[in-house]
Coordinates of C-alpha atoms in Angstrom, one line a residue:
X6 CA 104.4 5.0 19.2
X7 CA 104.1 5.9 15.2
X8 CA 100.7 3.5 15.2
X9 CA 99.4 5.1 18.1
X10 CA 99.1 8.2 16.8
X11 CA 98.3 7.3 13.5
X12 CA 95.2 6.4 14.6
X13 CA 94.3 9.6 16.7
X14 CA 93.6 11.4 13.1
X15 CA 91.2 8.6 11.8
X16 CA 89.5 9.0 14.8
X17 CA 89.1 12.7 15.0
X18 CA 87.9 12.2 11.0
X19 CA 85.5 9.5 12.2
X20 CA 84.0 12.1 15.1
X21 CA 83.6 14.7 12.5
X22 CA 81.8 12.5 9.8
X23 CA 79.4 11.6 12.3
X24 CA 78.5 15.0 13.5
X25 CA 78.3 16.4 9.8
X26 CA 75.7 13.7 9.3
X27 CA 74.0 14.4 12.4
X28 CA 74.0 18.2 11.5
X29 CA 72.9 17.0 8.1
X30 CA 69.9 14.9 9.7
X31 CA 69.0 18.1 12.1
X32 CA 69.1 20.8 9.1
X33 CA 66.7 18.2 7.1
X34 CA 64.5 17.8 10.4
X35 CA 63.9 21.3 10.9
X36 CA 63.7 22.5 7.4
X37 CA 60.6 20.0 6.3
X38 CA 58.8 20.4 9.5
X39 CA 57.5 17.6 11.6
X40 CA 55.8 14.5 9.0
X41 CA 52.5 14.7 8.7
X42 CA 50.7 12.1 11.0
X43 CA 47.2 10.3 8.8
X44 CA 44.2 11.2 10.3
X45 CA 42.5 8.5 11.7
X46 CA 39.7 6.8 9.3
X47 CA 36.5 8.4 9.4
X48 CA 33.6 6.5 10.9
X49 CA 31.0 5.4 8.7
X50 CA 27.9 7.8 8.3
X51 CA 24.7 7.5 10.4
X52 CA 21.9 5.4 8.6
X53 CA 19.8 8.3 7.4
X54 CA 16.4 8.8 8.5
X55 CA 12.8 8.7 7.3
X56 CA 10.3 11.5 8.2
X57 CA 6.4 12.1 7.6
X58 CA 5.5 15.1 5.5
X59 CA 5.5 17.6 8.0
X60 CA 8.8 16.5 9.2
X61 CA 8.2 14.7 12.2
X62 CA 10.8 11.5 12.6
X63 CA 9.6 8.3 11.9
X64 CA 12.5 6.5 12.3
X65 CA 16.5 8.2 13.1
X66 CA 19.5 6.8 14.1
X67 CA 21.6 8.3 16.9
X68 CA 24.5 7.2 18.8
X69 CA 23.6 3.5 20.3
X70 CA 21.2 2.7 17.6
X71 CA 18.0 2.8 15.6
X72 CA 15.0 4.3 17.1
X73 CA 11.1 4.8 16.3
X74 CA 9.8 7.8 17.7
X75 CA 6.3 7.3 17.0
X76 CA 6.7 3.8 18.4
X77 CA 3.8 1.2 16.7
X78 CA 2.1 4.0 14.5
X79 CA 3.0 3.0 10.4
X80 CA 5.9 0.1 12.0
X81 CA 4.9 -2.3 9.2
X82 CA 5.8 0.3 6.8
X83 CA 9.0 1.3 8.1
X84 CA 9.9 -1.9 9.3
X85 CA 13.0 -2.6 11.1
X86 CA 16.5 -4.1 10.4
X87 CA 19.5 -6.1 12.3
X88 CA 19.5 -5.4 16.2
X89 CA 23.5 -4.9 15.9
X90 CA 24.6 -3.7 12.0
X91 CA 20.9 -1.7 11.4
X92 CA 20.7 -3.3 8.0
X93 CA 17.3 -3.4 7.1
X94 CA 15.4 -6.6 7.2
X95 CA 11.4 -5.5 6.6
X96 CA 9.6 -2.7 5.1
X97 CA 11.5 0.5 3.8
X98 CA 14.5 -0.1 6.1
X99 CA 14.7 -3.2 3.6
X100 CA 13.5 -1.8 0.1
X101 CA 15.8 1.8 0.8
X102 CA 18.5 0.1 2.7
X103 CA 21.6 0.9 0.2
X104 CA 20.5 4.9 0.4
X105 CA 20.1 4.9 4.0
X106 CA 23.3 2.7 4.8
X107 CA 24.8 5.9 2.9
X108 CA 23.4 8.4 5.4
X109 CA 20.5 9.7 2.9
X110 CA 17.5 10.4 4.5
X111 CA 13.4 10.5 2.8
X112 CA 10.3 12.1 3.6
X113 CA 7.3 10.3 3.0
X114 CA 3.6 11.6 2.0
X115 CA 2.7 10.0 5.4
X116 CA 0.4 12.5 7.5
X117 CA 0.7 11.6 10.9
X118 CA -2.2 12.5 12.1
X119 CA -4.4 10.7 9.5
X120 CA -2.0 7.7 10.1
X121 CA -2.8 7.6 14.0
X122 CA -7.0 8.0 13.0
X123 CA -6.6 5.3 10.6
X124 CA -4.8 2.8 12.9
X125 CA -7.3 3.5 15.7
X126 CA -10.1 2.7 13.5
X127 CA -8.4 -0.5 12.0
X128 CA -7.1 -1.5 16.0
X129 CA -10.5 -1.5 17.0
X130 CA -12.3 -3.2 14.0
X131 CA -9.9 -5.7 13.9
X132 CA -10.7 -6.8 17.4
X133 CA -13.8 -6.6 17.5
X134 CA -14.3 -8.5 14.1
X135 CA -11.3 -10.8 15.9
X136 CA -10.2 -11.2 12.3
X137 CA -6.5 -12.6 11.3
X138 CA -5.2 -9.3 10.2
X139 CA -6.1 -6.1 8.6
X140 CA -5.0 -3.0 6.5
X141 CA -6.5 0.5 5.8
X142 CA -4.7 2.8 3.2
X143 CA -5.9 6.6 2.7
X144 CA -5.0 8.7 -0.5
X145 CA -5.2 12.1 -1.4
X146 CA -6.6 13.1 -4.8
X147 CA -3.2 13.3 -6.4
X148 CA -2.4 9.9 -5.2
X149 CA -0.4 10.5 -2.5
X150 CA -0.4 7.9 0.5
X151 CA -1.2 9.8 3.6
X152 CA -1.9 6.8 5.9
X153 CA -0.9 2.9 5.5
X154 CA -2.1 1.2 8.3
X155 CA -1.6 -2.4 9.2
X156 CA -3.5 -4.6 12.0
X157 CA -2.2 -6.2 14.5
X158 CA 0.0 -3.6 15.7
X159 CA 3.9 -4.3 15.8
X160 CA 6.2 -2.4 18.0
X161 CA 9.8 -2.0 16.1
X162 CA 11.6 -1.5 19.5
X163 CA 9.9 -4.6 21.4
X164 CA 11.2 -8.4 21.4
X165 CA 10.7 -10.2 18.2
X166 CA 8.7 -13.0 17.9
X167 CA 8.7 -16.0 15.2
X168 CA 8.1 -14.1 12.1
X169 CA 6.0 -17.5 10.9
X170 CA 3.9 -17.3 13.9
X171 CA 3.9 -13.4 14.3
X172 CA 3.0 -11.6 11.2
X173 CA 2.1 -8.5 13.2
X174 CA 5.7 -6.9 11.5
X175 CA 4.1 -7.7 8.0
X176 CA 2.7 -4.5 5.7
X177 CA -0.1 -6.1 4.5
X178 CA -1.0 -3.2 2.4
X179 CA 1.8 -3.7 -0.2
X180 CA 2.9 -7.7 0.3
X181 CA -0.4 -9.6 0.4
X182 CA -2.5 -10.1 -2.5
X183 CA -6.0 -11.0 -2.2
X184 CA -9.0 -11.4 -4.0
X185 CA -10.9 -7.9 -4.5
X186 CA -14.5 -9.4 -4.1
X187 CA -17.3 -7.3 -5.0
X188 CA -15.3 -4.2 -4.6
X189 CA -15.0 -4.9 -8.5
X190 CA -18.0 -4.2 -9.5
X191 CA -17.6 -0.7 -9.2
X192 CA -14.8 -0.8 -11.6
X193 CA -16.5 -3.2 -14.1
X194 CA -19.5 -1.0 -13.8
X195 CA -17.6 2.2 -15.3
X196 CA -15.7 0.1 -18.1
X197 CA -19.5 -0.4 -19.1
X198 CA -20.3 2.8 -19.2
X199 CA -16.8 4.0 -20.4
X200 CA -17.5 1.5 -23.6
X201 CA -20.9 2.4 -24.3
X202 CA -22.0 -1.7 -22.9
X203 CA -24.6 -0.1 -20.4
X204 CA -26.1 3.1 -18.9
X205 CA -26.8 3.0 -14.8
X206 CA -30.6 2.4 -15.6
X207 CA -30.0 -0.6 -18.5
X208 CA -31.9 -3.5 -17.4
X209 CA -30.7 -6.9 -17.0
X210 CA -32.7 -10.3 -16.1
X211 CA -30.9 -11.5 -12.9
X212 CA -31.9 -14.7 -11.4
X213 CA -29.9 -15.8 -8.0
X214 CA -28.2 -18.1 -9.4
X215 CA -26.5 -18.7 -13.2
X216 CA -24.6 -21.6 -14.2
X217 CA -21.8 -20.9 -16.6
X218 CA -19.7 -24.0 -18.0
X219 CA -20.5 -26.1 -14.7
X220 CA -19.9 -23.4 -12.4
X221 CA -22.7 -22.3 -10.5
X222 CA -22.5 -18.0 -9.8
X223 CA -25.0 -17.2 -6.3
X224 CA -26.2 -13.7 -4.9
X225 CA -26.0 -13.3 -1.8
X226 CA -28.5 -10.7 -0.9
X227 CA -32.0 -11.3 -2.2
X228 CA -33.2 -9.1 -5.0
X229 CA -36.1 -8.5 -7.5
X230 CA -35.8 -10.8 -10.5
X231 CA -35.0 -7.9 -12.9
X232 CA -32.3 -5.3 -12.0
X233 CA -30.7 -2.0 -13.8
X234 CA -26.9 -1.6 -13.5
X235 CA -27.4 0.7 -10.8
X236 CA -29.5 -2.0 -8.5
X237 CA -26.9 -4.3 -9.4
X238 CA -24.3 -2.4 -7.8
X239 CA -27.0 -1.6 -4.8
X240 CA -27.7 -5.7 -4.1
X241 CA -24.0 -6.7 -4.8
X242 CA -25.2 -8.9 -7.8
X243 CA -22.6 -11.6 -8.7
X244 CA -25.6 -12.7 -11.5
X245 CA -26.2 -9.2 -12.7
X246 CA -22.9 -7.3 -13.1
X247 CA -21.0 -10.8 -14.9
X248 CA -24.6 -11.0 -17.4
X249 CA -23.7 -7.2 -18.5
X250 CA -20.2 -7.4 -18.6
X251 CA -20.9 -10.0 -21.8
X252 CA -21.4 -6.9 -23.4
X253 CA -17.7 -6.1 -23.8
X254 CA -15.2 -8.4 -24.9
X255 CA -12.9 -10.0 -22.1
X256 CA -10.0 -8.7 -24.3
X257 CA -11.6 -5.4 -23.7
X258 CA -11.9 -6.0 -20.3
X259 CA -8.4 -6.9 -19.4
X260 CA -7.1 -3.7 -21.0
X261 CA -8.9 -1.9 -18.3
X262 CA -7.2 -3.8 -15.7
X263 CA -4.2 -3.0 -17.7
X264 CA -4.7 0.5 -17.6
X265 CA -5.9 0.5 -13.6
X266 CA -2.2 -0.8 -13.1
X267 CA -4.2 -4.2 -11.5
X268 CA -1.8 -6.3 -13.6
X269 CA 1.4 -3.8 -12.8
X270 CA 3.9 -5.6 -10.3
X271 CA 5.4 -2.5 -9.4
X272 CA 2.7 -0.3 -8.6
X273 CA 4.5 2.0 -6.2
X274 CA 8.3 2.5 -7.7
X275 CA 11.1 1.6 -5.3
X276 CA 9.0 -0.6 -2.7
X277 CA 8.4 -4.2 -3.0
X278 CA 5.0 -5.3 -2.9
X279 CA 3.2 -8.5 -4.3
X280 CA 2.8 -9.1 -7.8
X281 CA -0.5 -9.5 -8.9
X282 CA -2.0 -13.0 -9.9
X283 CA -4.0 -12.5 -13.0
X284 CA -3.9 -14.9 -16.4
X285 CA -4.1 -13.3 -19.6
X286 CA -7.2 -13.0 -21.1
X287 CA -6.8 -15.8 -23.3
X288 CA -6.6 -18.5 -20.8
X289 CA -10.1 -17.5 -19.7
X290 CA -13.2 -19.3 -20.3
X291 CA -16.6 -18.3 -19.7
X292 CA -17.0 -18.8 -16.4
X293 CA -13.2 -17.4 -15.8
X294 CA -14.1 -14.1 -17.3
X295 CA -17.7 -13.8 -15.1
X296 CA -15.7 -14.7 -12.2
X297 CA -13.2 -11.7 -13.0
X298 CA -16.1 -9.0 -13.0
X299 CA -16.9 -9.4 -9.7
X300 CA -13.9 -9.8 -8.3
X301 CA -12.8 -13.6 -8.1
X302 CA -9.9 -15.7 -9.8
X303 CA -7.2 -13.0 -9.2
X304 CA -5.1 -11.6 -6.5
X305 CA -4.5 -8.1 -6.5
X306 CA -3.0 -6.4 -3.4
X307 CA -5.1 -3.4 -1.4
X308 CA -2.9 -0.9 -2.7
X309 CA -3.5 -1.7 -6.3
X310 CA -7.0 -1.5 -5.2
X311 CA -6.9 1.5 -3.6
X312 CA -5.0 3.2 -6.5
X313 CA -7.4 1.3 -8.9
X314 CA -10.5 2.6 -7.1
X315 CA -8.9 6.4 -7.0
X316 CA -9.5 6.6 -10.5
X317 CA -13.1 6.8 -9.9
X318 CA -12.4 10.1 -8.4
X319 CA -12.1 12.1 -11.6
X320 CA -11.4 9.3 -14.2
X321 CA -7.6 9.4 -13.9
X322 CA -5.4 6.6 -12.9
X323 CA -2.5 8.1 -10.8
X324 CA 0.8 6.6 -9.9
X325 CA 0.3 5.8 -5.9
X326 CA 3.4 8.0 -4.4
X327 CA 5.0 7.4 -0.9
X328 CA 7.9 9.8 -1.0
X329 CA 8.0 13.6 -1.1
X330 CA 8.8 15.0 -4.5
X331 CA 7.7 11.7 -6.4
X332 CA 6.4 12.3 -9.6
X333 CA 3.0 10.3 -10.4
X334 CA 2.0 9.3 -13.7
X335 CA -1.2 9.9 -14.9
X336 CA -3.2 8.4 -17.4
X337 CA -7.0 9.3 -18.1
X338 CA -8.8 6.3 -18.1
X339 CA -12.6 7.3 -17.4
X340 CA -14.3 10.2 -18.6
X341 CA -14.8 12.4 -15.6
X342 CA -18.4 11.7 -16.5
X343 CA -18.5 8.2 -16.0
X344 CA -16.8 8.7 -12.8
X345 CA -19.0 10.9 -11.3
X346 CA -22.0 8.5 -12.4
X347 CA -20.9 5.7 -10.7
X348 CA -19.6 7.5 -7.6
X349 CA -23.5 8.6 -7.3
X350 CA -24.7 5.1 -7.7
X351 CA -22.1 4.0 -5.0
X352 CA -23.3 6.8 -3.1
X353 CA -27.2 6.0 -3.0
X354 CA -26.2 2.5 -3.0
X355 CA -23.7 3.0 0.5
X356 CA -24.2 0.0 3.2
X357 CA -26.0 1.6 5.9
X358 CA -22.7 1.1 8.6
X359 CA -20.5 3.2 6.2
X360 CA -23.1 6.1 6.4
X361 CA -22.5 9.7 8.3
X362 CA -25.9 11.8 8.8
X363 CA -25.4 15.3 6.5
X364 CA -22.5 13.9 4.5
X365 CA -22.5 12.3 1.1
X366 CA -20.5 9.3 1.3
X367 CA -19.5 6.6 -1.5
X368 CA -18.1 3.2 -1.4
X369 CA -18.7 -0.1 -2.3
X370 CA -18.3 -3.5 -0.3
X371 CA -16.8 -6.8 -0.6
X372 CA -17.0 -10.2 0.7
X373 CA -14.2 -11.9 -1.1
X374 CA -14.1 -16.0 -0.6
X375 CA -10.7 -16.8 0.2
X376 CA -9.0 -20.0 -2.1
X377 CA -8.0 -22.6 1.1
X378 CA -5.9 -26.1 0.0
X379 CA -6.9 -25.3 -3.8
X380 CA -10.8 -24.9 -3.2
X381 CA -12.9 -21.6 -2.0
X382 CA -13.6 -21.8 1.4
X383 CA -17.0 -21.6 3.5
X384 CA -15.3 -20.3 6.5
X385 CA -12.4 -17.9 5.5
X386 CA -13.3 -14.3 3.7
X387 CA -12.0 -11.0 3.3
X388 CA -14.4 -8.3 4.4
X389 CA -13.6 -5.4 2.3
X390 CA -14.9 -1.8 1.4
X391 CA -13.5 0.8 -1.2
X392 CA -14.7 4.4 -0.9
X393 CA -14.5 7.7 -1.3
X394 CA -14.6 11.0 1.2
X395 CA -16.9 13.1 0.6
X396 CA -18.8 10.9 -2.4
X397 CA -19.8 13.8 -4.7
X398 CA -16.4 15.9 -4.7
X399 CA -13.8 13.0 -3.2
X400 CA -11.0 14.4 -1.5
X401 CA -9.8 11.0 0.1
X402 CA -10.3 7.5 -0.8
X403 CA -10.1 4.9 1.8
X404 CA -9.8 1.2 1.5
X405 CA -10.4 -0.8 4.1
X406 CA -9.3 -4.9 4.3
X407 CA -10.2 -7.3 7.1
X408 CA -8.9 -10.8 6.2
X409 CA -11.1 -14.0 8.4
X410 CA -13.1 -12.0 10.2
X411 CA -15.1 -14.1 12.8
X412 CA -18.8 -14.2 13.3
X413 CA -20.0 -11.5 11.0
X414 CA -18.0 -12.2 8.0
X415 CA -19.5 -9.5 5.5
X416 CA -17.9 -6.2 4.1
X417 CA -20.7 -4.1 4.8
X418 CA -20.8 -5.2 8.5
X419 CA -17.1 -5.6 9.3
X420 CA -15.2 -3.3 7.1
X421 CA -17.9 -0.5 6.1
X422 CA -18.2 0.6 10.3
X423 CA -14.5 1.3 9.7
X424 CA -14.6 3.2 6.9
X425 CA -17.4 5.3 8.4
X426 CA -14.6 6.2 11.6
X427 CA -12.1 7.0 9.6
X428 CA -14.2 9.0 6.9
X429 CA -16.0 11.1 10.1
X430 CA -12.4 11.9 11.5
X431 CA -10.9 13.2 7.8
X432 CA -14.2 15.7 7.5
X433 CA -13.4 16.9 11.0
X434 CA -9.3 17.4 9.9
X435 CA -10.8 18.9 6.5
X436 CA -12.8 21.3 8.4
X437 CA -16.2 20.1 5.9
X438 CA -19.4 20.9 7.7
X439 CA -22.7 18.8 7.3
X440 CA -24.7 19.2 4.1
X441 CA -27.9 21.1 4.2
X442 CA -30.9 19.1 4.0
X443 CA -32.2 18.9 0.4
X444 CA -29.0 19.9 -1.3

């Protein structure tokens, strides 16, 4: 009896302690409130968008994927990414991948109407020429890229083929370095005028061929044996321009190439481009220098040529711009008088298939042989046209390149008609009426 009686107080004591602890726990819960539940992790931001200058969406991310509202338009410039992750693989999707992945968006300088106009003309022109690929750029007076067109067309949402066999995905304007051919003669002429080494009326004895260090330089278009500099541009004489260029040192010629950023591996900041392939002047012999004056012996992209040619609009080189708000670097390369004189010569010597009645267009053709297996091919060429719309007071610089056309191969026959179609659209877009007779 004594042992049992002693256990009763202990039981009551244990129960009391348990109730006290329970009450303390309840009080703690009531006084502190419910414990906060950590929020679920935030989903990664949607990939940033790309817009045209007028706000037209070019590449957008929505729930479910990446979309390109304009389809094939500007598709090689915009590029594409992995289907699952969206990581950029080509074009601006690749170049801007880090920023786009963080949700940043960009507005380009592209004008959707001018882009569509350029693509329509280029796609038809490539089909007509049966070429391998083609590209076309349009810059305004401030150096802004209004159109970057490529052919053949590419559907960024369609099935992807072997990239080694199907090059329709490639932005040829930025990623392919080519010899500029006779379009370079216009820039060489400007150098001669600026240095006081020649005037447009300066004559030169120009046979149809000359031999330099064992190399034979030939002219393709029959012409009189004596030409002025203006006629050298008209007949696109390799012999004539190379002889006149001997009036300035090769180092001076190269310095102008540097000022025109033809040697610049990054002419467009923030965007991948193929680097030029140009040896320094100390590596040039007489034959190499002669070849450089008419656009042989070095490689540049169509973007390089377009930005350099645009300097003939007023003598000022402007860094090409692709993004709204991008600051252009400006450098005077030629005087306004030199630029005007060269454009006038190009206007008077304009290829017939580039001409529009009532409008003073100006430009230079080029037909560049392509090196195949270490030798200049007799079958593979790049047909060029670089010009101004209009020629007397340029609003636009247009450069066209068609690689490996079949049948007709010359820039005057292949690239010039594409330029004319684009020029007609640009003049209509700008609302410029034809000039009066006898202006």
